[in-house]
PDB file of C-alpha atoms in Angstrom:
ATOM      1  CA  GLN A   1     -22.203 -17.011 -12.021  1.00  0.00           C
ATOM      2  CA  VAL A   2     -19.224 -16.671  -9.693  1.00  0.00           C
ATOM      3  CA  GLN A   3     -18.026 -19.222  -7.173  1.00  0.00           C
ATOM      4  CA  LEU A   4     -15.962 -18.023  -4.236  1.00  0.00           C
ATOM      5  CA  VAL A   5     -13.774 -20.166  -1.997  1.00  0.00           C
ATOM      6  CA  GLU A   6     -12.171 -18.738   1.131  1.00  0.00           C
ATOM      7  CA  SER A   7      -9.124 -20.164   2.863  1.00  0.00           C
ATOM      8  CA  GLY A   8      -6.579 -19.259   5.512  1.00  0.00           C
ATOM      9  CA  GLY A   9      -8.667 -19.213   8.647  1.00  0.00           C
ATOM     10  CA  ARG A  10      -7.323 -20.944  11.742  1.00  0.00           C
ATOM     11  CA  LEU A  11      -6.674 -20.568  15.454  1.00  0.00           C
ATOM     12  CA  VAL A  12      -4.203 -17.811  16.303  1.00  0.00           C
ATOM     13  CA  GLN A  13      -3.116 -16.054  19.483  1.00  0.00           C
ATOM     14  CA  ALA A  14      -4.029 -12.455  20.178  1.00  0.00           C
ATOM     15  CA  GLY A  15      -1.531 -10.119  18.567  1.00  0.00           C
ATOM     16  CA  GLY A  16      -0.846 -12.557  15.764  1.00  0.00           C
ATOM     17  CA  SER A  17      -1.471 -12.292  12.044  1.00  0.00           C
ATOM     18  CA  LEU A  18      -3.380 -14.191   9.385  1.00  0.00           C
ATOM     19  CA  ARG A  19      -3.913 -13.783   5.668  1.00  0.00           C
ATOM     20  CA  LEU A  20      -7.211 -14.896   4.263  1.00  0.00           C
ATOM     21  CA  SER A  21      -7.594 -15.648   0.577  1.00  0.00           C
ATOM     22  CA  CYS A  22     -10.677 -15.829  -1.570  1.00  0.00           C
ATOM     23  CA  SER A  23     -10.396 -17.436  -4.989  1.00  0.00           C
ATOM     24  CA  ALA A  24     -13.036 -16.746  -7.601  1.00  0.00           C
ATOM     25  CA  SER A  25     -14.068 -18.717 -10.622  1.00  0.00           C
ATOM     26  CA  GLY A  26     -14.968 -17.121 -13.911  1.00  0.00           C
ATOM     27  CA  ARG A  27     -13.404 -14.656 -16.298  1.00  0.00           C
ATOM     28  CA  THR A  28     -15.065 -11.519 -15.015  1.00  0.00           C
ATOM     29  CA  PHE A  29     -13.408 -11.206 -11.603  1.00  0.00           C
ATOM     30  CA  SER A  30     -12.030  -7.779 -12.435  1.00  0.00           C
ATOM     31  CA  SER A  31     -15.540  -6.469 -13.005  1.00  0.00           C
ATOM     32  CA  TYR A  32     -16.628  -7.159  -9.412  1.00  0.00           C
ATOM     33  CA  ALA A  33     -16.122  -5.119  -6.319  1.00  0.00           C
ATOM     34  CA  MET A  34     -15.049  -7.538  -3.591  1.00  0.00           C
ATOM     35  CA  GLY A  35     -15.822  -7.484   0.088  1.00  0.00           C
ATOM     36  CA  TRP A  36     -15.048  -9.301   3.299  1.00  0.00           C
ATOM     37  CA  PHE A  37     -17.705  -9.740   5.957  1.00  0.00           C
ATOM     38  CA  ARG A  38     -17.675 -11.623   9.230  1.00  0.00           C
ATOM     39  CA  GLN A  39     -20.171 -13.208  11.573  1.00  0.00           C
ATOM     40  CA  ALA A  40     -19.428 -13.934  15.205  1.00  0.00           C
ATOM     41  CA  PRO A  41     -21.497 -16.425  17.228  1.00  0.00           C
ATOM     42  CA  GLY A  42     -24.848 -14.944  18.146  1.00  0.00           C
ATOM     43  CA  LYS A  43     -24.263 -11.796  16.111  1.00  0.00           C
ATOM     44  CA  GLU A  44     -25.316 -10.509  12.728  1.00  0.00           C
ATOM     45  CA  ARG A  45     -22.992 -10.594   9.768  1.00  0.00           C
ATOM     46  CA  GLU A  46     -21.029  -7.356   9.517  1.00  0.00           C
ATOM     47  CA  PHE A  47     -18.908  -5.553   6.993  1.00  0.00           C
ATOM     48  CA  VAL A  48     -15.132  -5.737   7.406  1.00  0.00           C
ATOM     49  CA  ALA A  49     -13.471  -4.456   4.238  1.00  0.00           C
ATOM     50  CA  ALA A  50     -14.059  -3.974   0.541  1.00  0.00           C
ATOM     51  CA  ILE A  51     -12.082  -3.078  -2.532  1.00  0.00           C
ATOM     52  CA  SER A  52     -13.021  -1.597  -5.870  1.00  0.00           C
ATOM     53  CA  ARG A  53     -12.723  -3.399  -9.194  1.00  0.00           C
ATOM     54  CA  SER A  54      -9.300  -2.063 -10.009  1.00  0.00           C
ATOM     55  CA  GLY A  55      -8.017  -2.452  -6.479  1.00  0.00           C
ATOM     56  CA  GLY A  56      -7.360   1.232  -6.132  1.00  0.00           C
ATOM     57  CA  ILE A  57      -9.864   2.073  -3.406  1.00  0.00           C
ATOM     58  CA  PRO A  58     -10.153   0.078  -0.175  1.00  0.00           C
ATOM     59  CA  TYR A  59     -12.784   0.574   2.513  1.00  0.00           C
ATOM     60  CA  TYR A  60     -12.728  -0.626   6.101  1.00  0.00           C
ATOM     61  CA  THR A  61     -14.975  -0.726   9.091  1.00  0.00           C
ATOM     62  CA  ASP A  62     -13.580   1.414  11.884  1.00  0.00           C
ATOM     63  CA  SER A  63     -12.695  -1.473  14.174  1.00  0.00           C
ATOM     64  CA  VAL A  64     -10.151  -2.918  11.731  1.00  0.00           C
ATOM     65  CA  LYS A  65      -8.615   0.251  10.300  1.00  0.00           C
ATOM     66  CA  GLY A  66      -4.860   0.200  10.703  1.00  0.00           C
ATOM     67  CA  ARG A  67      -4.837  -3.547  11.391  1.00  0.00           C
ATOM     68  CA  PHE A  68      -6.400  -5.163   8.314  1.00  0.00           C
ATOM     69  CA  THR A  69      -5.503  -4.667   4.669  1.00  0.00           C
ATOM     70  CA  ILE A  70      -7.595  -5.803   1.721  1.00  0.00           C
ATOM     71  CA  SER A  71      -5.985  -6.336  -1.652  1.00  0.00           C
ATOM     72  CA  ARG A  72      -6.703  -8.138  -4.882  1.00  0.00           C
ATOM     73  CA  ASP A  73      -4.813  -9.754  -7.726  1.00  0.00           C
ATOM     74  CA  ASN A  74      -7.037  -9.708 -10.786  1.00  0.00           C
ATOM     75  CA  ALA A  75      -4.615 -11.889 -12.720  1.00  0.00           C
ATOM     76  CA  LYS A  76      -5.081 -14.608 -10.108  1.00  0.00           C
ATOM     77  CA  ASN A  77      -8.810 -14.009  -9.505  1.00  0.00           C
ATOM     78  CA  THR A  78      -8.044 -13.673  -5.804  1.00  0.00           C
ATOM     79  CA  VAL A  79      -8.792 -11.192  -3.060  1.00  0.00           C
ATOM     80  CA  TYR A  80      -6.861 -11.156   0.197  1.00  0.00           C
ATOM     81  CA  LEU A  81      -7.400  -9.941   3.715  1.00  0.00           C
ATOM     82  CA  GLN A  82      -4.217  -9.425   5.685  1.00  0.00           C
ATOM     83  CA  MET A  83      -5.099  -9.294   9.371  1.00  0.00           C
ATOM     84  CA  ASN A  84      -2.522  -8.057  11.880  1.00  0.00           C
ATOM     85  CA  SER A  85      -2.679  -7.370  15.607  1.00  0.00           C
ATOM     86  CA  LEU A  86      -5.585  -9.742  15.922  1.00  0.00           C
ATOM     87  CA  LYS A  87      -7.872  -9.475  18.915  1.00  0.00           C
ATOM     88  CA  PRO A  88     -10.259 -12.003  20.481  1.00  0.00           C
ATOM     89  CA  GLU A  89     -13.154  -9.894  19.230  1.00  0.00           C
ATOM     90  CA  ASP A  90     -12.030 -10.612  15.657  1.00  0.00           C
ATOM     91  CA  THR A  91     -13.129 -14.221  16.167  1.00  0.00           C
ATOM     92  CA  ALA A  92     -15.760 -15.002  13.539  1.00  0.00           C
ATOM     93  CA  ILE A  93     -16.498 -16.790  10.331  1.00  0.00           C
ATOM     94  CA  TYR A  94     -15.129 -14.630   7.537  1.00  0.00           C
ATOM     95  CA  TYR A  95     -16.940 -14.518   4.213  1.00  0.00           C
ATOM     96  CA  CYS A  96     -15.884 -13.004   0.939  1.00  0.00           C
ATOM     97  CA  ALA A  97     -18.448 -11.618  -1.450  1.00  0.00           C
ATOM     98  CA  ALA A  98     -18.581 -10.318  -5.009  1.00  0.00           C
ATOM     99  CA  GLY A  99     -20.656  -7.370  -6.129  1.00  0.00           C
ATOM    100  CA  PRO A 100     -21.059  -6.835  -9.866  1.00  0.00           C
ATOM    101  CA  THR A 101     -23.121  -3.659  -9.582  1.00  0.00           C
ATOM    102  CA  ILE A 102     -21.467  -1.815  -6.707  1.00  0.00           C
ATOM    103  CA  THR A 103     -20.280   1.630  -7.682  1.00  0.00           C
ATOM    104  CA  THR A 104     -20.388   3.711  -4.502  1.00  0.00           C
ATOM    105  CA  ALA A 105     -18.556   3.722  -1.190  1.00  0.00           C
ATOM    106  CA  GLN A 106     -21.853   3.375   0.661  1.00  0.00           C
ATOM    107  CA  ALA A 107     -22.761   0.281  -1.311  1.00  0.00           C
ATOM    108  CA  MET A 108     -19.377  -1.268  -0.514  1.00  0.00           C
ATOM    109  CA  GLY A 109     -20.344  -1.610   3.120  1.00  0.00           C
ATOM    110  CA  SER A 110     -23.779  -3.114   2.625  1.00  0.00           C
ATOM    111  CA  MET A 111     -24.495  -6.796   2.183  1.00  0.00           C
ATOM    112  CA  ARG A 112     -27.285  -5.916  -0.264  1.00  0.00           C
ATOM    113  CA  GLY A 113     -24.910  -5.068  -3.086  1.00  0.00           C
ATOM    114  CA  TYR A 114     -23.141  -8.422  -3.081  1.00  0.00           C
ATOM    115  CA  ASP A 115     -24.634 -11.118  -5.242  1.00  0.00           C
ATOM    116  CA  TYR A 116     -22.178 -13.946  -4.641  1.00  0.00           C
ATOM    117  CA  TRP A 117     -20.859 -15.346  -1.367  1.00  0.00           C
ATOM    118  CA  GLY A 118     -18.328 -17.918  -0.311  1.00  0.00           C
ATOM    119  CA  GLN A 119     -18.880 -20.587   2.323  1.00  0.00           C
ATOM    120  CA  GLY A 120     -16.729 -18.842   4.922  1.00  0.00           C
ATOM    121  CA  THR A 121     -13.554 -19.608   6.815  1.00  0.00           C
ATOM    122  CA  GLN A 122     -13.275 -19.731  10.605  1.00  0.00           C
ATOM    123  CA  VAL A 123     -10.906 -17.360  12.370  1.00  0.00           C
ATOM    124  CA  THR A 124     -10.437 -17.908  16.091  1.00  0.00           C
ATOM    125  CA  VAL A 125      -8.277 -15.564  18.154  1.00  0.00           C
ATOM    126  CA  SER A 126      -7.345 -16.794  21.612  1.00  0.00           C
ATOM    127  CA  SER A 127      -6.519 -14.425  24.453  1.00  0.00           C
TER     128      SER A 127
END
């Protein structure tokens, strides 16, 4: 069992930056692929970014490439999402998720592969 707690969300102006953190409980953090998803009001939850167990391979949805960076610190059981050049359309609740069985790039982008989810943190970008 893994418990995930996100933090760092807040109100920010367009063009600004935020860093989200997701802290995980348990000793097996390094054995999970980690992902960030988001859900805007009235929309389905969507993939944002993911990172492999070792942190060597990141994946991004097209709309955030070049603006967001996912990273992880396995010694601290934490995954981060650095968000730069924020836009109003980035407004959403951001969730982190852990996937113990994900091994492919395709699986990284699908909610199905993630077994554990945090409660989410609200990011609001004003124009």
